[in-house]
XYZ file of C-alpha atoms in Angstrom:
622
model
C 0.000 0.000 0.000
C 1.294 3.412 -0.904
C 1.982 5.945 1.825
C 1.694 9.656 1.290
C 3.594 12.305 3.202
C 2.423 15.866 3.255
C 2.701 19.151 5.024
C 1.486 19.067 8.597
C 2.736 22.533 9.321
C 0.031 24.253 7.321
C 2.331 25.667 4.629
C 0.808 25.854 1.188
C 2.573 23.954 -1.555
C 4.359 26.025 -4.204
C 4.658 23.405 -6.933
C 3.548 19.858 -7.677
C 5.728 16.884 -6.859
C 6.526 14.305 -9.517
C 4.248 11.865 -7.721
C 1.362 14.294 -7.918
C 1.955 14.929 -11.613
C 1.969 11.187 -12.218
C -1.330 10.762 -10.380
C -2.918 13.559 -12.400
C -1.733 11.845 -15.580
C -3.162 8.512 -14.402
C -6.522 10.142 -13.601
C -6.637 11.745 -17.053
C -5.711 8.518 -18.858
C -8.266 6.571 -16.839
C -11.138 8.580 -18.323
C -9.626 9.168 -21.755
C -11.028 5.793 -22.762
C -10.508 6.187 -26.517
C -6.927 7.404 -26.190
C -7.703 10.604 -28.097
C -5.866 12.782 -25.600
C -9.067 14.761 -24.936
C -11.828 14.526 -22.304
C -15.201 16.266 -22.236
C -17.025 17.979 -19.384
C -18.606 14.799 -18.035
C -15.300 12.951 -18.026
C -13.616 15.973 -16.455
C -16.045 15.914 -13.542
C -15.448 12.226 -12.874
C -11.674 12.634 -13.177
C -11.711 15.497 -10.681
C -13.816 13.454 -8.282
C -11.249 10.677 -8.569
C -8.642 13.193 -7.431
C -10.738 14.246 -4.452
C -12.639 17.282 -5.722
C -16.411 17.652 -6.070
C -16.977 20.346 -8.707
C -20.425 21.644 -9.604
C -21.745 21.767 -13.162
C -21.270 25.526 -13.432
C -17.711 25.230 -12.155
C -16.929 22.550 -14.732
C -18.278 24.711 -17.554
C -16.238 27.693 -16.388
C -13.118 25.570 -16.067
C -13.429 24.334 -19.621
C -14.108 27.810 -21.006
C -11.079 29.192 -19.132
C -8.584 26.684 -20.523
C -10.227 25.508 -23.751
C -8.247 27.736 -26.096
C -9.413 26.025 -29.288
C -13.132 26.126 -28.381
C -13.638 22.393 -28.941
C -15.561 21.820 -25.718
C -12.945 19.296 -24.652
C -9.615 19.676 -22.929
C -6.288 17.945 -23.412
C -3.864 16.707 -20.804
C -1.818 19.913 -20.624
C -4.989 21.926 -19.991
C -6.114 19.388 -17.397
C -2.711 19.518 -15.683
C -2.848 23.319 -15.574
C -6.328 23.226 -14.076
C -5.550 20.604 -11.417
C -2.278 22.290 -10.495
C -4.190 25.440 -9.615
C -6.757 23.468 -7.576
C -4.151 21.504 -5.631
C -1.864 24.421 -4.863
C -4.773 26.426 -3.474
C -5.843 23.808 -0.956
C -5.656 24.655 2.731
C -3.530 21.864 4.255
C -4.363 22.763 7.857
C -8.080 22.507 7.201
C -7.660 19.177 5.402
C -5.582 17.744 8.220
C -8.118 18.742 10.858
C -11.014 17.240 8.894
C -9.088 14.054 8.229
C -8.160 13.628 11.893
C -11.796 13.930 12.942
C -12.789 11.248 10.451
C -10.379 8.832 12.107
C -11.211 9.849 15.665
C -14.768 8.513 15.565
C -14.846 7.823 19.318
C -13.728 11.391 20.056
C -10.862 10.553 22.340
C -8.698 13.214 20.753
C -6.356 10.487 19.553
C -6.178 7.861 16.825
C -5.863 4.343 18.171
C -4.987 1.084 16.462
C -8.711 0.307 16.434
C -9.496 3.609 14.666
C -6.828 3.004 12.053
C -7.920 -0.574 11.404
C -11.536 0.532 10.959
C -10.634 3.112 8.326
C -8.352 0.671 6.498
C -11.215 -1.823 6.345
C -13.718 0.783 5.122
C -11.353 1.853 2.357
C -10.647 -1.727 1.288
C -6.957 -1.525 2.210
C -5.512 -4.977 2.859
C -3.015 -4.322 5.622
C -1.816 -6.680 8.306
C -2.034 -5.757 11.970
C 1.740 -5.454 11.993
C 1.685 -2.884 9.167
C -0.997 -0.859 10.904
C 0.898 -0.953 14.179
C 4.029 0.248 12.393
C 2.105 3.295 11.193
C 0.935 3.986 14.742
C 4.447 3.554 16.134
C 5.929 5.859 13.506
C 3.546 8.694 14.396
C 3.397 8.054 18.163
C 5.562 10.801 19.626
C 4.690 10.467 23.321
C 4.857 6.673 23.538
C 1.257 6.072 24.638
C 0.503 3.769 21.697
C -1.835 6.264 20.024
C -1.510 9.200 17.650
C -2.469 12.636 18.880
C -3.443 15.629 16.792
C 0.143 16.780 16.555
C 1.137 13.905 14.268
C -1.520 11.752 12.778
C -2.132 9.329 9.953
C -5.027 10.295 7.753
C -7.032 8.675 5.012
C -7.808 10.363 1.739
C -9.519 8.437 -1.006
C -8.043 5.028 -0.273
C -4.606 5.950 1.079
C -3.480 5.979 4.684
C -0.802 8.602 5.097
C 1.400 9.936 7.867
C 2.181 13.572 7.380
C 5.461 15.314 7.838
C 6.851 18.563 6.508
C 7.038 19.785 2.933
C 5.022 17.113 1.081
C 1.436 18.097 0.248
C -1.402 15.658 -0.090
C -2.900 14.380 -3.317
C -5.526 11.666 -3.220
C -5.439 8.280 -4.881
C -8.073 7.492 -7.470
C -11.221 6.106 -5.951
C -14.496 5.183 -7.595
C -16.805 8.168 -7.040
C -19.714 5.761 -6.550
C -18.006 4.171 -3.563
C -17.579 7.208 -1.340
C -19.193 10.379 -0.091
C -16.952 13.359 -0.670
C -16.579 16.602 1.234
C -15.181 19.514 -0.794
C -11.404 19.892 -0.754
C -10.938 16.172 -0.610
C -12.020 15.070 2.856
C -14.122 11.912 2.955
C -16.787 10.526 5.213
C -15.094 7.508 6.794
C -16.919 7.368 10.095
C -20.232 5.881 11.106
C -22.658 5.282 8.288
C -25.443 7.384 9.714
C -26.252 10.382 11.874
C -29.381 12.282 12.922
C -29.761 16.027 12.691
C -32.329 18.760 13.117
C -32.875 21.620 10.728
C -34.004 25.208 10.974
C -31.514 27.785 12.201
C -29.198 29.025 9.514
C -26.269 29.797 11.814
C -26.456 27.484 14.861
C -24.075 28.007 17.754
C -22.519 24.770 19.052
C -23.104 25.815 22.666
C -26.821 26.409 22.089
C -27.859 23.479 19.918
C -27.803 19.709 19.950
C -26.432 19.514 16.412
C -22.861 19.361 17.676
C -23.688 16.538 20.034
C -25.353 14.550 17.301
C -22.340 14.895 15.068
C -19.868 13.491 17.550
C -18.616 10.133 16.429
C -21.302 9.940 13.783
C -23.796 9.042 16.533
C -27.582 8.713 16.296
C -29.875 11.313 17.815
C -33.105 13.249 17.382
C -33.167 17.022 17.358
C -36.221 19.119 18.264
C -37.224 22.763 18.127
C -36.825 23.691 14.494
C -37.405 27.245 13.424
C -40.803 27.955 11.880
C -39.062 29.201 8.730
C -38.030 25.645 7.896
C -39.522 24.490 4.596
C -40.307 21.110 6.107
C -42.006 22.550 9.191
C -44.100 24.869 7.034
C -45.328 21.846 5.094
C -46.476 20.144 8.298
C -43.526 17.830 8.836
C -41.933 17.340 12.272
C -38.960 19.338 13.447
C -36.563 16.380 13.510
C -35.471 13.557 11.277
C -32.671 11.116 10.460
C -29.814 11.356 7.990
C -28.046 8.366 6.453
C -24.608 8.841 4.942
C -23.706 6.336 2.263
C -21.076 3.869 3.397
C -19.927 0.694 1.581
C -20.355 -1.288 4.806
C -24.126 -0.727 4.812
C -24.615 -1.183 1.059
C -26.579 -4.401 1.619
C -29.224 -2.757 3.783
C -29.268 0.315 1.532
C -29.922 -1.854 -1.523
C -32.731 -3.578 0.370
C -34.292 -0.340 1.626
C -37.203 -0.422 -0.825
C -38.364 -3.839 0.337
C -37.766 -2.897 3.965
C -39.950 0.200 3.704
C -42.705 -1.715 1.919
C -42.730 -4.443 4.566
C -42.621 -1.927 7.404
C -45.548 0.117 6.107
C -47.122 -0.268 2.694
C -48.733 3.152 2.926
C -45.375 4.813 3.603
C -43.879 3.099 0.591
C -46.830 4.167 -1.543
C -46.673 7.799 -0.466
C -42.900 8.217 -0.411
C -41.358 10.720 -2.791
C -37.669 11.485 -3.311
C -36.367 15.027 -3.775
C -32.744 15.415 -4.872
C -31.144 18.689 -3.838
C -27.594 18.782 -5.152
C -26.978 22.477 -4.494
C -29.072 23.027 -1.330
C -31.592 25.312 -3.024
C -34.721 23.245 -2.354
C -33.951 22.404 1.289
C -31.472 25.055 2.444
C -32.254 24.371 6.095
C -31.210 20.745 5.681
C -27.986 21.847 4.062
C -27.265 24.244 6.926
C -27.934 21.458 9.416
C -25.521 19.166 7.604
C -22.927 21.923 7.558
C -23.400 22.379 11.301
C -22.294 18.797 11.909
C -19.301 19.078 9.611
C -20.723 17.944 6.266
C -20.215 20.655 3.662
C -21.961 20.962 0.295
C -22.701 17.292 -0.226
C -25.567 16.423 -2.544
C -28.559 15.335 -0.506
C -31.903 13.666 -1.087
C -34.968 14.117 1.116
C -37.480 11.268 1.324
C -40.960 12.457 2.316
C -43.991 10.541 3.568
C -46.836 13.091 3.939
C -49.389 10.637 5.349
C -47.173 9.744 8.283
C -45.563 13.185 8.546
C -42.103 11.642 8.319
C -38.949 12.577 6.455
C -35.404 11.335 6.142
C -32.265 12.507 4.380
C -29.730 10.552 2.332
C -26.270 11.901 1.550
C -23.991 10.547 -1.197
C -22.180 11.678 -4.307
C -23.840 9.036 -6.476
C -27.539 9.589 -7.209
C -28.581 5.954 -6.901
C -26.845 5.521 -3.578
C -28.228 8.870 -2.408
C -31.741 7.620 -3.159
C -31.064 4.384 -1.306
C -29.699 6.285 1.688
C -32.751 8.573 1.800
C -35.120 5.627 1.598
C -33.242 3.849 4.389
C -33.395 7.033 6.448
C -37.170 7.099 6.024
C -37.260 3.476 7.194
C -35.621 4.618 10.434
C -38.114 7.451 10.767
C -41.217 5.246 10.484
C -39.963 2.033 12.108
C -40.718 3.044 15.702
C -44.460 3.218 15.028
C -44.697 0.105 12.838
C -45.963 -3.100 14.434
C -44.238 -5.030 11.654
C -40.741 -3.808 12.536
C -39.873 -6.793 14.710
C -40.821 -9.308 12.033
C -38.933 -7.336 9.371
C -35.841 -7.317 11.595
C -36.045 -11.113 11.742
C -36.798 -11.676 8.060
C -34.150 -9.211 6.885
C -31.073 -9.561 9.139
C -29.268 -6.641 7.498
C -32.100 -4.338 8.599
C -32.224 -5.885 12.070
C -28.514 -5.258 12.549
C -28.714 -1.702 11.227
C -31.769 -0.810 13.314
C -30.202 -2.276 16.459
C -27.088 -0.217 15.831
C -29.202 2.933 15.525
C -31.080 2.151 18.732
C -27.839 1.412 20.574
C -26.451 4.794 19.586
C -29.563 6.540 20.869
C -29.601 4.589 24.136
C -25.945 5.427 24.697
C -26.993 8.862 25.866
C -28.428 10.748 22.909
C -31.850 12.311 23.123
C -34.682 10.146 21.877
C -36.742 11.755 19.201
C -40.416 12.589 19.303
C -42.750 9.837 18.244
C -45.260 11.360 15.835
C -48.232 9.061 15.477
C -49.486 8.469 11.976
C -52.971 9.762 11.218
C -54.027 6.329 10.034
C -52.519 4.352 12.891
C -49.778 1.819 12.657
C -48.382 0.352 9.496
C -50.121 -2.352 7.581
C -49.066 -5.958 7.989
C -45.713 -6.727 6.412
C -45.575 -8.220 2.954
C -43.614 -11.227 1.801
C -40.530 -10.695 -0.307
C -41.511 -9.861 -3.832
C -44.822 -8.259 -2.875
C -46.405 -6.180 -5.579
C -45.471 -2.531 -5.786
C -48.101 0.156 -5.302
C -48.658 1.981 -8.553
C -49.606 5.615 -7.922
C -47.626 7.688 -5.401
C -49.358 10.446 -3.503
C -48.617 13.938 -4.777
C -46.251 16.084 -2.733
C -45.835 19.787 -2.201
C -42.376 19.492 -3.734
C -41.291 18.887 -7.299
C -40.082 15.337 -7.192
C -37.117 14.054 -9.100
C -37.687 10.390 -9.793
C -34.715 8.095 -9.422
C -33.985 4.846 -11.285
C -33.517 3.095 -7.987
C -37.085 3.931 -6.950
C -38.584 1.297 -9.214
C -36.468 -1.420 -7.624
C -38.623 -1.338 -4.540
C -40.510 -4.603 -4.956
C -40.269 -7.681 -7.093
C -43.553 -7.813 -8.975
C -45.878 -5.498 -10.861
C -49.237 -6.509 -12.334
C -49.288 -5.905 -16.076
C -51.598 -6.492 -19.029
C -50.341 -7.731 -22.364
C -52.378 -8.178 -25.583
C -52.704 -11.729 -26.779
C -51.759 -12.286 -30.411
C -54.630 -13.001 -32.797
C -57.303 -11.954 -30.313
C -59.094 -8.664 -29.744
C -59.051 -8.816 -25.984
C -56.196 -8.840 -23.527
C -55.025 -11.506 -21.119
C -55.076 -10.049 -17.648
C -52.598 -11.348 -15.128
C -54.236 -12.452 -11.914
C -53.244 -11.005 -8.573
C -51.863 -14.160 -6.947
C -49.245 -14.614 -4.256
C -45.782 -14.719 -5.748
C -44.958 -18.114 -4.282
C -48.026 -19.495 -6.076
C -47.416 -17.938 -9.491
C -45.174 -20.672 -10.855
C -47.648 -23.346 -9.771
C -50.476 -21.393 -11.415
C -48.605 -21.255 -14.717
C -48.005 -24.986 -14.574
C -51.741 -25.549 -14.144
C -52.519 -23.387 -17.172
C -50.023 -25.302 -19.232
C -51.628 -28.613 -18.245
C -55.052 -27.369 -19.296
C -54.194 -25.735 -22.624
C -51.297 -27.671 -24.120
C -52.585 -30.295 -26.523
C -50.096 -32.979 -25.542
C -48.857 -33.630 -21.996
C -45.271 -32.612 -21.319
C -42.791 -35.466 -21.324
C -41.244 -36.598 -18.075
C -37.622 -35.488 -18.049
C -35.067 -37.230 -15.889
C -32.788 -35.022 -13.771
C -29.896 -33.684 -15.836
C -27.292 -30.922 -15.597
C -29.466 -28.718 -17.804
C -32.985 -27.794 -16.803
C -35.822 -29.176 -18.969
C -37.547 -26.824 -21.394
C -41.214 -26.193 -20.763
C -43.926 -25.693 -23.338
C -45.491 -22.247 -23.190
C -49.194 -21.605 -23.549
C -50.414 -19.013 -26.072
C -50.958 -16.609 -23.183
C -47.441 -17.244 -21.906
C -45.974 -16.737 -25.376
C -47.810 -13.434 -25.747
C -46.664 -12.380 -22.312
C -43.041 -13.315 -22.986
C -42.789 -10.947 -25.957
C -43.099 -7.859 -23.790
C -40.195 -6.140 -22.015
C -40.059 -7.280 -18.403
C -38.614 -5.542 -15.385
C -37.076 -8.114 -13.070
C -36.272 -7.773 -9.389
C -33.513 -10.134 -8.261
C -33.663 -10.916 -4.569
C -30.554 -13.118 -4.535
C -27.960 -11.303 -6.647
C -25.302 -13.537 -8.282
C -21.714 -12.903 -7.097
C -20.604 -11.277 -10.358
C -23.508 -8.793 -10.151
C -23.013 -7.749 -6.539
C -23.154 -3.979 -6.108
C -25.384 -3.441 -9.147
C -29.099 -2.559 -8.908
C -31.425 -5.415 -8.053
C -33.903 -4.300 -10.692
C -33.147 -4.731 -14.371
C -34.809 -4.884 -17.776
C -35.068 -8.089 -19.792
C -35.922 -8.773 -23.439
C -36.672 -12.064 -25.184
C -35.066 -12.459 -28.617
C -36.178 -14.767 -31.415
C -39.401 -12.999 -32.362
C -39.456 -11.760 -35.976
C -41.245 -8.601 -34.821
C -38.099 -7.644 -32.922
C -35.703 -8.199 -35.852
C -35.308 -4.517 -36.726
C -34.749 -3.697 -33.066
C -32.143 -6.421 -32.524
C -30.322 -5.570 -35.757
C -29.797 -2.056 -34.380
C -28.502 -3.249 -30.994
C -24.967 -1.890 -31.352
C -26.200 1.424 -32.747
C -28.689 1.743 -29.888
C -25.951 1.084 -27.353
C -23.678 3.659 -28.986
C -26.490 6.215 -29.062
C -27.251 5.744 -25.379
C -23.723 5.427 -24.024
C -21.482 7.156 -26.531
C -17.852 6.210 -25.998
C -18.799 4.323 -22.840
C -20.384 1.677 -25.068
C -16.891 0.267 -25.612
C -16.719 -0.599 -21.913
C -19.866 -2.740 -21.973
C -19.210 -6.458 -21.634
C -21.404 -9.542 -21.986
C -21.622 -12.653 -19.823
C -23.469 -15.626 -21.290
C -25.295 -18.299 -19.291
C -26.547 -20.910 -21.725
C -26.568 -23.645 -19.057
C -28.585 -21.812 -16.383
C -25.686 -22.082 -13.941
C -24.046 -18.674 -13.658
C -27.161 -16.527 -13.223
C -29.706 -19.053 -11.992
C -31.585 -16.539 -9.835
C -31.885 -14.203 -12.829
C -33.114 -17.040 -15.047
C -35.694 -17.977 -12.425
C -36.924 -14.392 -12.188
C -37.188 -14.121 -15.968
C -39.135 -17.369 -16.203
C -41.482 -16.314 -13.403
C -42.150 -12.917 -14.961
C -42.306 -13.851 -18.646
C -43.478 -17.453 -18.586
C -40.594 -18.421 -20.903
C -37.546 -20.495 -20.047
C -34.594 -19.559 -22.234
C -30.815 -19.246 -21.832
C -29.781 -15.712 -20.958
C -26.960 -13.254 -21.596
C -26.213 -10.384 -19.237
C -24.887 -7.028 -20.518
C -23.078 -4.835 -17.979
C -22.050 -1.173 -18.091
C -19.453 -0.609 -15.337
C -19.449 3.172 -15.764
C -23.233 3.543 -15.515
C -23.516 0.749 -12.924
C -26.388 -0.787 -14.869
C -27.029 -4.242 -16.300
C -29.672 -5.914 -18.445
C -30.808 -9.341 -19.608
C -31.288 -10.827 -23.063
C -32.944 -14.222 -23.449
C -33.184 -16.592 -26.396
C -32.107 -19.917 -27.809
C -29.417 -18.417 -30.064
C -26.404 -16.762 -28.494
C -26.085 -13.953 -31.031
C -29.724 -12.961 -30.696
C -29.797 -12.956 -26.914
C -26.586 -10.896 -26.849
C -28.274 -8.329 -29.080
C -31.349 -8.397 -26.845
C -29.180 -7.793 -23.776
C -27.514 -4.797 -25.440
C -30.877 -3.317 -26.445
C -32.226 -3.770 -22.913
C -29.121 -2.130 -21.452
C -29.287 0.800 -23.888
C -32.941 1.244 -22.953
C -32.142 1.365 -19.252
C -29.441 3.965 -19.836
C -31.813 6.109 -21.910
C -34.535 5.940 -19.258
C -32.055 6.694 -16.483
C -30.709 9.748 -18.296
C -34.231 10.990 -18.940
C -35.109 10.653 -15.255
C -31.959 12.552 -14.302
C -32.802 15.384 -16.676
C -29.846 14.719 -18.972
C -30.076 15.495 -22.667
C -30.939 12.437 -24.737
C -29.431 11.666 -28.143
C -31.459 11.943 -31.321
C -33.195 8.591 -31.832
C -35.031 9.555 -35.024
C -32.747 7.265 -37.033
C -33.489 4.381 -34.662
C -37.313 4.271 -34.687
C -37.529 0.678 -33.450
C -35.304 1.479 -30.488
C -37.163 4.714 -29.702
C -40.434 2.790 -29.737
C -39.025 0.102 -27.456
C -37.825 2.712 -24.953
C -41.403 3.983 -24.698
C -42.672 0.418 -24.401
C -40.229 -0.336 -21.585
C -41.190 2.878 -19.808
C -44.836 1.883 -19.996
C -44.072 -1.567 -18.608
C -42.210 0.028 -15.721
C -45.081 2.326 -14.830
């Protein structure tokens, strides 16, 4: 593991070191995927985040206009180097050091212990032995007490543990922006995954408010007494609420937050709306509250449940993870009044562990929050995994910004698909999920002319004969929710889009698969890779979900976009066709995601079949 040494004396750096120049070059090359020597504004933002900065859109545009001498809208390496040199040399090392020390000192002892250091190394994915960690402690331990005080301390920045000495400024290692929450100027949230704050006063004094207490050690607390000028209070919401900071260690419970909320209280899930506020203009009081506990200018998302008068905040640099964090925060807000909470804790251990941790923090001495009773009483009985998703959310006083992660909240949706050759439509019955497969088997027995042959157990699963209704149903795009994610798909969304190939009506669409992918992803299309599973072994849970949703049993191919953190499924008997179907499904997901995020979409007029399918997939999702 690389160690970094930098100025602990607070002196600003006058010029870059060779190591820093090399890291800037590596960051540039990492996002110059086509080797053209140029990067655009989007790639510039990601590259800067990899180096520890969190620029806003306006700042990016100004940066490009300042150094883009040829007016191409892109910048080369020399321009990038010039830009990053200015940013790095204007950092305040004293401020960075103080922030970094506080991130390590999560138990607020005023020192960094071996335990603190080991925790941070684990959170950052650094594989260090206990001996290596102890060596770092010993090197910085100046008074011989076995711990590091604020005078000489190791710090973590973006995946590197560093001990600072004189004359060597800090530059961060490259870290995936989706795997961390970033504070401006390069400090990262490495402490506890969640905290609770109150909002209202724009300039709180630490001696007169509980915000400071709630921030200590990333503890859990409830804050009361918000100012009446608070946007939330004016809309009838309580004067306190939880905040969840994204942390890789709680990714499992964050990914499961949609199901957790639905099983805690179906009405809360139905009414919930997400409001992303990246620049603190919609919820300035929340931003001020975050700033009061040491979190500066991080993008936030507020989850609202008007019917229960509950709200929660999620904080993360990545929009999907921010949505998950906000939803999990709302789970904490409503759990205390839900009779189903105990059963959900048992059925979903990740939630039980997280909720117990939150309760333990509160019982350790922090003020318990007010328990606002819901107008309609306690939550409805919990649902089984895969319960159907409510369709129409309740309107909110705020302009909602829908998130692609929102639709991953439950496993099944009831849909209607036209049956070929008939005027009517075959309506899917509302049956328990565990009974759906059995119901399909009964239909097959009734309608198939000849009984299915008995197949002896074999490495490959037997093919089943589909009824006309099942065939009609299988032709539609299907949104799948995968409860048990395969190892190679861990960390990706549990919801995905699937498409069955082999139908002549889809020929024009499948023939344009590569063009559709290029239109949706641009240069990032080159990074997409396919994983085939013709034997139903690699992605068995995905195959099962596809069969349950579509009524068809076919080999599948999975298409994955690592940069967009999205994946999709193509099914069919022929490998080439299902690969094309997977690419089309992935391109469709990307297009829908960009539309939901307000990004400009490419011109699809030359790809009418793809444009039509995007609309079809959107309709299936709704």
